[in-house]
Coordinates of C-alpha atoms in Angstrom, one line a residue:
M113 CA -19.6 -116.8 37.4
L114 CA -19.1 -113.5 39.1
H115 CA -21.9 -112.0 37.1
A116 CA -24.3 -114.8 38.1
A117 CA -23.4 -114.5 41.7
R118 CA -23.9 -110.7 41.6
A119 CA -27.3 -111.2 39.9
L120 CA -28.3 -113.8 42.6
W121 CA -27.2 -111.4 45.3
L122 CA -29.2 -108.5 43.8
A123 CA -32.3 -110.8 43.4
L124 CA -32.0 -111.9 47.1
A125 CA -31.5 -108.3 48.2
G126 CA -34.5 -107.1 46.2
R127 CA -36.7 -109.9 47.6
S128 CA -35.5 -109.1 51.2
A129 CA -36.3 -105.4 50.6
R130 CA -39.8 -106.3 49.4
L131 CA -40.3 -108.6 52.3
G132 CA -39.1 -106.0 54.7
A133 CA -41.4 -103.3 53.1
G134 CA -44.3 -105.7 53.3
L135 CA -43.7 -106.5 57.0
H136 CA -43.3 -102.8 57.8
Q137 CA -46.6 -102.0 56.0
T138 CA -48.4 -104.8 57.8
W139 CA -47.0 -103.5 61.2
R140 CA -48.2 -100.0 60.5
R141 CA -51.6 -101.0 59.2
S142 CA -52.6 -103.9 61.5
L143 CA -53.4 -103.1 65.2
Q144 CA -53.9 -106.8 65.8
V145 CA -50.4 -107.7 64.5
R146 CA -48.8 -105.0 66.7
V147 CA -50.7 -106.1 69.9
V148 CA -49.9 -109.8 69.3
T149 CA -46.3 -109.1 68.5
I150 CA -45.8 -106.9 71.5
T151 CA -47.5 -109.5 73.7
L152 CA -45.4 -112.3 72.3
V153 CA -42.1 -110.4 72.7
T154 CA -42.9 -109.2 76.2
S155 CA -44.2 -112.6 77.5
S156 CA -41.2 -114.3 75.9
M157 CA -38.8 -112.1 77.7
L158 CA -40.6 -112.5 81.0
V159 CA -41.1 -116.3 80.7
G160 CA -37.5 -116.7 79.5
G161 CA -36.2 -114.9 82.5
F162 CA -38.3 -116.9 84.9
A163 CA -37.4 -120.1 83.1
Y164 CA -33.7 -119.3 83.4
L165 CA -34.0 -118.5 87.1
I166 CA -36.0 -121.7 87.8
A167 CA -33.6 -123.9 85.8
D168 CA -30.6 -122.3 87.5
K169 CA -32.1 -122.8 90.9
I170 CA -32.9 -126.4 90.2
T171 CA -29.3 -127.0 89.0
S172 CA -27.9 -125.3 92.1
I173 CA -30.0 -127.4 94.4
L174 CA -28.9 -130.6 92.7
V175 CA -25.3 -129.6 92.9
E176 CA -25.6 -128.6 96.5
N177 CA -27.2 -131.9 97.4
A178 CA -24.4 -133.8 95.7
Q179 CA -21.8 -131.6 97.5
T180 CA -23.4 -132.3 100.9
D181 CA -23.5 -136.0 100.3
V182 CA -19.9 -136.2 99.0
L183 CA -18.6 -134.0 101.8
A184 CA -20.3 -136.3 104.4
R185 CA -18.8 -139.3 102.8
L186 CA -15.4 -137.6 102.5
R187 CA -15.3 -136.8 106.3
S188 CA -16.3 -140.3 107.2
G189 CA -13.8 -141.8 104.8
S190 CA -11.0 -139.5 106.0
E191 CA -11.6 -140.5 109.7
Y192 CA -11.7 -144.2 108.7
A193 CA -8.5 -143.9 106.7
A194 CA -6.7 -142.0 109.5
K195 CA -7.6 -144.8 112.0
Q196 CA -6.3 -147.5 109.6
F197 CA -3.0 -145.6 109.0
S198 CA -2.4 -144.7 112.6
L199 CA -0.7 -148.0 113.2
Y200 CA 2.2 -147.1 110.9
A201 CA 5.1 -144.9 111.9
Q202 CA 7.0 -145.0 108.6
P203 CA 5.9 -145.0 105.0
Q204 CA 8.3 -147.8 104.2
E205 CA 6.5 -150.4 106.4
A206 CA 5.6 -153.5 104.4
Q207 CA 1.9 -153.6 105.3
L208 CA 1.2 -149.9 104.6
Q209 CA 0.5 -150.4 100.9
D210 CA -1.8 -153.3 101.5
T211 CA -3.7 -151.2 104.1
I212 CA -4.0 -148.4 101.5
D213 CA -5.4 -150.8 99.0
G214 CA -7.9 -152.3 101.4
T215 CA -9.0 -148.8 102.6
V216 CA -9.6 -147.6 99.1
N217 CA -11.7 -150.7 98.3
Y218 CA -13.7 -150.4 101.5
L219 CA -14.4 -146.7 100.9
A220 CA -15.4 -147.5 97.4
G221 CA -18.0 -150.0 98.6
G222 CA -15.9 -153.2 99.0
D223 CA -16.1 -154.1 95.3
P224 CA -13.3 -152.9 93.1
Q225 CA -15.6 -153.3 90.1
Q226 CA -18.5 -151.4 91.5
T227 CA -20.6 -149.6 88.8
S228 CA -22.0 -146.6 90.7
G229 CA -19.4 -144.4 89.0
V230 CA -17.9 -143.0 92.3
V231 CA -14.1 -143.1 92.2
V232 CA -12.1 -143.2 95.4
A233 CA -8.4 -142.4 95.3
I234 CA -5.6 -142.1 97.9
T235 CA -2.4 -140.4 96.9
A236 CA 0.8 -139.4 98.7
D237 CA 2.5 -136.5 96.8
R238 CA 5.0 -136.2 99.6
F239 CA 6.1 -139.8 99.3
T240 CA 6.4 -140.3 95.6
G241 CA 8.3 -143.5 94.9
V242 CA 7.6 -144.9 98.3
I243 CA 3.8 -145.1 98.4
T244 CA 1.9 -146.0 95.2
P245 CA -1.4 -144.1 94.6
R246 CA -4.4 -146.3 94.6
T247 CA -7.9 -145.8 93.0
S248 CA -11.1 -147.9 93.1
P249 CA -12.0 -148.7 90.4
D250 CA -8.6 -148.7 88.9
V251 CA -8.6 -145.7 86.5
Q252 CA -6.4 -142.8 85.8
V253 CA -7.7 -139.9 87.9
R254 CA -4.7 -137.5 87.7
P255 CA -6.2 -135.5 84.7
L256 CA -9.3 -134.8 86.7
I257 CA -7.4 -133.6 89.8
S258 CA -6.0 -130.2 88.9
P259 CA -2.7 -128.9 90.3
E260 CA -4.6 -126.2 92.2
L261 CA -6.8 -128.7 94.0
R262 CA -3.8 -130.9 94.8
A263 CA -1.9 -127.9 96.2
S264 CA -4.9 -126.9 98.3
V265 CA -5.4 -130.4 99.7
A266 CA -1.6 -130.8 100.3
G267 CA -1.8 -127.6 102.3
G268 CA -4.3 -129.3 104.7
S269 CA -7.6 -127.9 103.4
V270 CA -10.7 -129.7 102.2
A271 CA -11.3 -128.5 98.7
H272 CA -13.5 -129.3 95.7
Q273 CA -13.8 -128.6 92.0
I274 CA -16.2 -129.6 89.1
R275 CA -14.2 -131.1 86.3
T276 CA -15.1 -132.7 83.0
G277 CA -13.1 -135.7 81.8
T278 CA -13.0 -139.2 80.6
L279 CA -13.0 -142.1 83.0
G280 CA -13.8 -145.5 81.7
G281 CA -14.3 -144.4 78.1
E282 CA -17.1 -141.8 78.5
R283 CA -16.7 -138.1 78.9
T284 CA -18.5 -137.1 82.1
K285 CA -18.7 -134.1 84.5
Y286 CA -17.3 -135.0 88.0
L287 CA -17.6 -133.4 91.3
V288 CA -14.0 -133.8 92.8
Y289 CA -13.6 -133.5 96.6
G290 CA -10.2 -133.8 98.3
S291 CA -9.3 -134.0 102.0
P292 CA -6.0 -134.5 103.8
V293 CA -5.5 -137.8 105.9
P294 CA -3.1 -137.2 108.8
T295 CA -0.7 -140.1 109.8
Q296 CA 2.2 -140.5 112.1
F297 CA 4.7 -140.2 109.3
G298 CA 3.0 -137.4 107.4
Q299 CA -0.1 -136.6 105.3
L300 CA -1.9 -138.6 102.6
E301 CA -4.6 -137.3 100.4
L302 CA -8.1 -138.8 99.9
Y303 CA -10.2 -137.9 96.9
Y304 CA -13.8 -138.7 96.0
L305 CA -14.8 -138.3 92.3
V306 CA -18.5 -138.4 92.0
P307 CA -20.1 -138.3 88.5
L308 CA -22.8 -135.7 88.0
A309 CA -24.5 -137.4 85.0
R310 CA -27.7 -138.0 87.0
Q311 CA -27.8 -134.5 88.2
D312 CA -27.1 -133.1 84.7
A313 CA -29.9 -135.3 83.3
T314 CA -32.3 -134.2 86.0
A315 CA -31.4 -130.5 85.3
A316 CA -31.7 -131.0 81.6
D317 CA -35.2 -132.6 82.1
A318 CA -36.1 -129.7 84.3
R319 CA -34.9 -127.1 81.8
A320 CA -36.7 -128.9 79.0
T321 CA -39.9 -129.0 81.0
V322 CA -39.6 -125.3 82.0
V323 CA -38.9 -124.3 78.4
A324 CA -41.8 -126.3 77.0
T325 CA -44.1 -124.9 79.6
G326 CA -42.8 -121.4 78.8
V327 CA -43.3 -121.8 75.1
A328 CA -46.8 -123.2 75.6
L329 CA -47.6 -120.2 78.0
V330 CA -46.2 -117.7 75.5
L331 CA -48.2 -119.2 72.6
L332 CA -51.3 -119.3 74.8
L333 CA -50.8 -115.6 75.7
G334 CA -50.3 -114.8 72.0
L335 CA -53.5 -116.7 71.1
L336 CA -55.4 -115.0 73.9
A337 CA -54.1 -111.5 72.8
A338 CA -55.1 -112.3 69.2
L339 CA -58.6 -113.3 70.3
V340 CA -59.1 -110.4 72.6
T341 CA -57.7 -108.0 70.0
R342 CA -59.9 -109.5 67.3
L343 CA -63.0 -108.9 69.5
V344 CA -62.1 -105.2 69.6
V345 CA -60.5 -104.7 66.1
T346 CA -63.2 -106.5 64.1
P347 CA -66.0 -104.0 65.0
V348 CA -63.6 -101.2 64.4
R349 CA -62.7 -102.6 60.9
V350 CA -66.4 -103.0 60.2
A351 CA -67.0 -99.4 61.2
A352 CA -64.1 -98.3 59.0
R353 CA -65.4 -100.2 56.0
T354 CA -68.9 -98.9 56.6
A355 CA -67.6 -95.3 56.9
Q356 CA -65.8 -95.8 53.6
R357 CA -69.0 -97.0 51.9
L358 CA -70.9 -94.0 53.4
S359 CA -68.2 -91.6 52.1
A360 CA -68.5 -93.2 48.7
G361 CA -72.2 -92.4 48.6
L362 CA -73.8 -95.7 49.9
L363 CA -75.9 -94.0 52.5
D364 CA -77.9 -97.1 53.4
Q365 CA -74.9 -98.9 54.9
R366 CA -75.2 -99.9 58.6
M367 CA -73.3 -101.9 61.2
V368 CA -74.7 -105.1 62.8
V369 CA -75.5 -104.6 66.5
N370 CA -74.8 -107.7 68.6
G371 CA -75.2 -107.7 72.4
E372 CA -75.3 -104.9 74.8
D373 CA -71.6 -104.2 75.6
D374 CA -69.5 -101.2 74.7
L375 CA -68.9 -102.4 71.1
A376 CA -72.6 -102.9 70.6
L377 CA -73.1 -99.3 71.9
L378 CA -70.4 -98.2 69.4
A379 CA -72.3 -99.9 66.6
A380 CA -75.6 -98.5 67.6
S381 CA -74.2 -95.0 67.9
F382 CA -72.5 -95.3 64.6
N383 CA -75.8 -96.4 62.9
Q384 CA -77.6 -93.5 64.5
M385 CA -75.0 -91.1 63.3
A386 CA -75.2 -92.6 59.8
T387 CA -79.0 -92.3 59.8
N388 CA -78.8 -88.6 60.9
L389 CA -76.1 -87.9 58.2
Q390 CA -78.2 -89.7 55.6
R391 CA -81.2 -87.6 56.5
Q392 CA -79.3 -84.4 56.5
I393 CA -77.5 -85.2 53.2
L394 CA -80.7 -86.1 51.5
R395 CA -82.3 -83.0 52.8
L396 CA -79.4 -80.9 51.6
E397 CA -79.4 -82.6 48.2
E398 CA -83.0 -82.0 47.8
M399 CA -82.6 -78.3 48.8
S400 CA -79.7 -78.0 46.4
R401 CA -81.7 -79.7 43.6
L402 CA -84.6 -77.4 44.3
Q403 CA -82.3 -74.4 44.4
R404 CA -80.6 -75.3 41.1
R405 CA -84.0 -76.0 39.5
F406 CA -85.4 -72.7 40.9
T407 CA -82.4 -70.8 39.6
S408 CA -82.6 -72.4 36.2
D409 CA -86.4 -72.1 36.0
V410 CA -86.4 -68.5 37.1
S411 CA -83.6 -67.6 34.7
H412 CA -85.5 -69.2 31.8
E413 CA -88.8 -67.7 32.8
L414 CA -87.3 -64.3 33.1
R415 CA -86.1 -64.5 29.5
T416 CA -89.5 -64.0 28.0
P417 CA -90.5 -60.8 29.9
L418 CA -86.9 -59.5 29.6
T419 CA -87.1 -59.9 25.8
T420 CA -90.4 -57.9 25.8
V421 CA -89.0 -55.2 28.1
R422 CA -85.8 -55.1 26.1
M423 CA -87.7 -54.5 22.8
A424 CA -89.6 -51.6 24.5
A425 CA -86.5 -50.2 26.1
D426 CA -84.5 -50.4 22.8
L427 CA -87.3 -48.4 21.1
I428 CA -87.4 -45.8 23.9
F429 CA -83.5 -45.6 23.9
A430 CA -83.5 -45.1 20.2
E431 CA -85.8 -42.1 20.5
R432 CA -84.3 -40.6 23.6
D433 CA -83.0 -37.5 21.7
E434 CA -86.6 -36.4 21.2
F435 CA -87.4 -36.5 25.0
D436 CA -86.6 -33.9 27.5
P437 CA -83.2 -34.5 29.3
A438 CA -84.7 -36.1 32.4
V439 CA -86.7 -38.7 30.4
A440 CA -83.7 -39.3 28.1
R441 CA -81.4 -39.9 31.2
S442 CA -84.1 -42.4 32.5
A443 CA -84.0 -44.2 29.1
E444 CA -80.2 -44.5 29.3
L445 CA -80.4 -45.8 32.9
L446 CA -83.1 -48.3 31.9
Q447 CA -80.9 -49.6 29.0
A448 CA -77.8 -50.0 31.3
E449 CA -79.8 -51.8 34.0
L450 CA -81.4 -54.1 31.4
D451 CA -77.9 -54.9 30.1
R452 CA -76.8 -55.8 33.6
F453 CA -79.9 -57.8 34.2
E454 CA -79.4 -59.8 31.0
E455 CA -75.7 -60.4 32.0
L456 CA -76.9 -61.7 35.4
L457 CA -79.4 -64.1 33.8
T458 CA -76.6 -65.3 31.5
D459 CA -74.3 -66.0 34.4
L460 CA -77.0 -67.7 36.4
L461 CA -77.7 -70.0 33.5
E462 CA -74.0 -70.8 33.1
I463 CA -73.7 -71.5 36.8
S464 CA -76.7 -73.8 36.7
R465 CA -75.2 -75.7 33.8
F466 CA -71.9 -76.2 35.8
D467 CA -73.9 -77.3 38.9
A468 CA -75.9 -79.8 36.9
G469 CA -72.8 -81.1 35.2
F470 CA -73.9 -80.2 31.7
A471 CA -71.1 -77.9 30.8
M472 CA -69.2 -79.1 27.8
L473 CA -65.7 -78.2 26.5
D474 CA -65.3 -77.4 22.8
S475 CA -61.5 -77.6 22.5
E476 CA -59.6 -76.6 19.4
P477 CA -56.1 -75.5 18.6
T478 CA -56.2 -71.7 19.3
D479 CA -53.7 -68.9 19.2
L480 CA -54.0 -67.1 22.5
V481 CA -52.2 -64.0 21.4
P482 CA -55.2 -62.6 19.4
V483 CA -57.4 -63.6 22.3
V484 CA -55.4 -61.5 24.8
H485 CA -55.4 -58.5 22.3
R486 CA -59.1 -58.9 21.8
V487 CA -59.9 -58.8 25.5
A488 CA -57.6 -55.8 26.0
D489 CA -59.3 -53.9 23.2
R490 CA -62.8 -54.6 24.5
L491 CA -61.9 -53.3 27.9
A492 CA -59.9 -50.3 26.7
G493 CA -62.9 -48.0 26.9
L494 CA -63.6 -48.9 30.5
A495 CA -59.9 -48.6 31.4
E496 CA -59.8 -45.2 29.9
R497 CA -62.8 -44.0 31.8
V498 CA -61.3 -45.0 35.2
G499 CA -57.8 -43.9 34.3
V500 CA -56.1 -47.3 34.0
T501 CA -53.6 -48.3 31.4
I502 CA -53.7 -51.8 30.1
E503 CA -50.2 -53.1 29.3
L504 CA -49.4 -56.3 27.3
D505 CA -46.4 -58.6 27.6
V506 CA -47.1 -61.3 25.0
P507 CA -44.8 -63.2 22.6
T508 CA -44.5 -62.0 19.0
T509 CA -45.0 -65.6 17.8
P510 CA -48.2 -67.6 18.0
V511 CA -49.0 -69.4 21.3
I512 CA -51.0 -72.4 20.3
A513 CA -53.0 -74.5 22.8
E514 CA -56.0 -76.9 22.6
V515 CA -58.6 -74.8 24.5
D516 CA -62.1 -73.6 24.2
P517 CA -61.5 -70.0 23.0
R518 CA -64.9 -68.7 24.2
R519 CA -64.4 -69.9 27.7
V520 CA -60.7 -68.7 27.8
E521 CA -61.8 -65.3 26.6
R522 CA -64.5 -65.1 29.2
V523 CA -62.0 -65.9 32.0
L524 CA -59.6 -63.2 30.7
R525 CA -62.5 -60.7 30.4
N526 CA -63.5 -61.3 34.1
L527 CA -59.9 -61.2 35.3
V528 CA -59.0 -58.0 33.4
G529 CA -62.3 -56.4 34.3
N530 CA -61.7 -57.0 38.0
A531 CA -58.1 -55.7 37.7
V532 CA -59.3 -52.5 36.0
E533 CA -62.0 -52.0 38.6
H534 CA -59.6 -52.4 41.5
G535 CA -56.6 -50.9 39.8
E536 CA -56.7 -47.5 41.6
A537 CA -55.8 -45.7 38.3
K538 CA -52.6 -47.7 38.1
P539 CA -51.4 -49.8 35.1
V540 CA -52.7 -53.4 34.6
L541 CA -50.2 -55.8 33.1
I542 CA -51.3 -58.9 31.1
T543 CA -48.5 -61.4 30.6
L544 CA -48.7 -64.5 28.3
G545 CA -46.2 -67.3 28.6
M546 CA -45.8 -71.0 27.6
D547 CA -43.5 -74.0 27.8
A548 CA -43.6 -77.5 26.4
S549 CA -46.6 -78.7 28.4
A550 CA -48.6 -75.6 29.5
V551 CA -49.6 -72.0 28.7
A552 CA -50.2 -69.4 31.4
I553 CA -51.7 -65.9 31.5
T554 CA -51.2 -63.5 34.5
V555 CA -53.2 -60.3 35.2
R556 CA -51.4 -57.9 37.5
D557 CA -52.9 -54.8 39.1
H558 CA -51.4 -52.4 41.6
G559 CA -54.6 -51.5 43.5
V560 CA -55.6 -52.1 47.1
G561 CA -54.7 -55.8 46.9
L562 CA -56.1 -58.6 49.1
R563 CA -56.0 -58.8 52.9
P564 CA -54.9 -62.0 54.6
G565 CA -57.6 -64.6 54.3
E566 CA -59.4 -62.8 51.4
E567 CA -57.6 -64.9 48.8
K568 CA -59.7 -67.9 50.1
L569 CA -62.9 -66.0 49.4
V570 CA -62.2 -64.3 46.1
F571 CA -63.6 -67.2 44.0
N572 CA -66.8 -67.5 46.1
R573 CA -70.1 -66.6 44.4
F574 CA -71.3 -63.0 45.0
W575 CA -68.3 -62.2 47.2
R576 CA -66.8 -58.7 47.1
A577 CA -63.6 -57.5 48.8
D578 CA -65.3 -54.2 49.8
P579 CA -69.1 -54.2 49.6
S580 CA -69.2 -50.5 50.3
R581 CA -67.3 -49.6 47.1
A582 CA -69.2 -48.3 44.1
R583 CA -68.7 -50.8 41.2
Q584 CA -67.5 -49.4 37.9
T585 CA -68.3 -52.4 35.8
G586 CA -71.7 -53.3 37.1
G587 CA -70.6 -57.0 37.5
T588 CA -72.9 -59.8 38.8
G589 CA -70.5 -61.2 41.4
L590 CA -70.3 -64.5 39.6
G591 CA -67.5 -63.8 37.2
L592 CA -64.6 -65.4 39.1
S593 CA -66.8 -68.3 40.1
I594 CA -67.5 -69.0 36.4
S595 CA -63.9 -68.4 35.6
L596 CA -62.8 -71.0 38.2
E597 CA -65.3 -73.6 36.7
D598 CA -64.0 -72.8 33.2
A599 CA -60.4 -73.4 34.3
R600 CA -61.4 -76.7 36.0
L601 CA -63.2 -77.8 32.9
H602 CA -59.9 -77.4 31.0
G603 CA -58.0 -79.3 33.6
G604 CA -56.2 -76.1 34.5
W605 CA -55.4 -73.9 37.5
L606 CA -56.8 -70.5 38.4
E607 CA -54.7 -69.0 41.2
A608 CA -54.7 -65.7 43.1
W609 CA -52.1 -63.8 45.0
G610 CA -52.5 -60.5 46.8
A611 CA -51.1 -58.3 49.5
P612 CA -52.4 -55.1 51.1
G613 CA -51.1 -52.0 49.2
Q614 CA -49.3 -54.2 46.7
G615 CA -52.1 -55.1 44.4
A616 CA -53.1 -58.6 43.2
Q617 CA -52.1 -61.0 40.5
F618 CA -54.3 -63.8 39.0
R619 CA -52.7 -66.6 37.0
L620 CA -54.6 -68.9 34.6
T621 CA -52.6 -72.0 33.7
L622 CA -53.9 -74.4 31.0
P623 CA -52.5 -77.6 29.5
A624 CA -51.1 -77.1 26.0
R625 CA -52.8 -80.4 24.9
S626 CA -56.3 -81.1 26.0
G627 CA -56.5 -83.9 28.6
D628 CA -52.9 -83.5 29.8
R629 CA -52.2 -83.2 33.5
L630 CA -50.4 -80.0 34.7
T631 CA -47.4 -80.2 37.0
T632 CA -45.9 -76.7 36.7
S633 CA -46.7 -73.3 35.3
P634 CA -44.6 -71.2 32.8
L635 CA -45.2 -68.0 34.8
R636 CA -44.6 -67.2 38.4
L637 CA -47.7 -66.5 40.6
V638 CA -46.0 -64.1 43.0
P639 CA -44.9 -61.1 40.9
S640 CA -41.3 -60.2 40.9
D641 CA -42.0 -56.6 42.1
A642 CA -43.7 -57.9 45.3
A643 CA -42.1 -56.3 48.4
L644 CA -40.1 -58.3 50.9
P645 CA -40.5 -56.4 54.2
F646 CA -37.5 -56.6 56.5
G647 CA -36.0 -59.3 54.3
G648 CA -38.7 -61.7 55.3
P649 CA -41.1 -63.8 53.2
R650 CA -43.5 -62.1 50.8
T651 CA -46.6 -60.8 52.5
G652 CA -50.1 -61.4 51.6
G653 CA -52.1 -64.5 51.0
L654 CA -51.5 -67.0 48.2
L655 CA -54.2 -69.4 47.1
A656 CA -53.8 -72.2 44.5
I657 CA -57.1 -73.4 43.1
G658 CA -57.6 -76.0 40.5
P659 CA -58.6 -79.6 39.9
G660 CA -57.2 -82.2 42.3
A661 CA -55.8 -85.6 41.6
A662 CA -59.2 -87.2 42.1
G663 CA -61.2 -84.6 40.2
G664 CA -61.9 -82.5 43.3
L665 CA -61.0 -79.0 44.0
A666 CA -57.4 -78.3 45.1
I667 CA -57.0 -75.3 47.4
G668 CA -53.9 -74.4 49.4
P669 CA -51.0 -72.0 50.0
A670 CA -48.5 -71.8 47.2
G671 CA -44.9 -70.8 47.5
D672 CA -42.7 -68.4 45.6
G673 CA -44.6 -68.9 42.3
D674 CA -44.4 -72.7 42.5
R675 CA -47.4 -74.9 42.6
A676 CA -48.5 -76.1 46.1
E677 CA -51.8 -77.8 46.5
V678 CA -54.0 -79.3 49.2
Q679 CA -56.2 -81.9 47.6
S680 CA -59.8 -82.1 48.8

């Protein structure tokens, strides 16, 4: 039984929580609901206050009228009774009791059985046992005359109270007035008990009328607020839906323009804006398409003359020993520039494939340890020429991940090449790490580093940190852009950290299984040897770049090696 009650309580609590969450969500999302609710609450408070004041005023007027009428009757009755009793000098006189009875009947209307509800009573608290109290009609009024009222009247004052009691079998509210009646032998007390049933009924009818009118007014105000808000909110909702369709690529969506008011002006302005945006977007798309086509066509068209020039240059380069030194040096320069030109064409073709969406991922289980060693060996000659030592921190056991080895090697080649170029003759450290869900590779240099803001530009095409510097590697300026696209194609992250004078570190994080979503990286992005000036936070910029939740690019500041993204 206890278990069933607990289950019922939990079910009710869960349902209440869901209902509360639904109402809170509706309140936050619906402007019309908020306006109507505020209107209803405010108008209810105002109308309720006015209704209370009006009903209270009506009740007060009715009671005051009843008091004025009873007081007039009480004074007249008191004077009449005083005249009737002035003939008696002693309370024991035989005719006094009959006179009291006749006076009570007369003041009550002459009919002891009258049905108006008014009760007239004459009492003599000072002559108990001598004078018998009389009432007309004959009912017991003592419970309705409080001791305080009796004491006040006995003291010679005219007093009144409102009491509720039962006279004649029905519980009724009475207005009780008492007045002293002076005589030669002392004082008697005259009481009028007037029922307030009619006044209560009138006040109740007035309150009901006021409440009904107030409720109708509140509902009318709520309906009016809903209609007015709907007139304003509906075009805004239409504009929001139209804007969502426009953002989804449906550039032909427009709002309906009705009338000439402000809302119609809003719709017309929105349509004009959408038309201008559509025109500009189509123009930019056409320019982008022509640009991509131009890049692709030029890259392909240059292949044929490049092949011919390459054949001639190879022949000249092979025979350079037979030429004089100046011509031999020219042959070497020609060969180097042709290599750079061919690399540029290759990168342009790769970029055009990414732009067109034709890049494909050929994933397979790959041991990344040999890949890292192979990249380090290929760049060892360049590192030796510029005085940079390449250091490796890789596990002794295989690090297996489902990746495209060609693309991963290209990313590492670009990262290590940049680190060697900007290493300022200081060691470059390559670190490989993994956990249950991801693998990561960091490339750390100790060169000039990145100034604040440059970490946002480092992956842009053809961007260079210092255009005046002489390049050692003869790069195309597209390496990091291609590396970023390769990381995105894997569903991974390519991130950069840098600080002036402290060098830079790039981190490539890839899912261990193709198609998995990354949540953390096995390696820290901010190196452990980064300086903390004055005990404050690490200096330098930090940029996290990778695929967002919706397939877009995620760029944002990251913390102390942890992942932090801003989805776009």
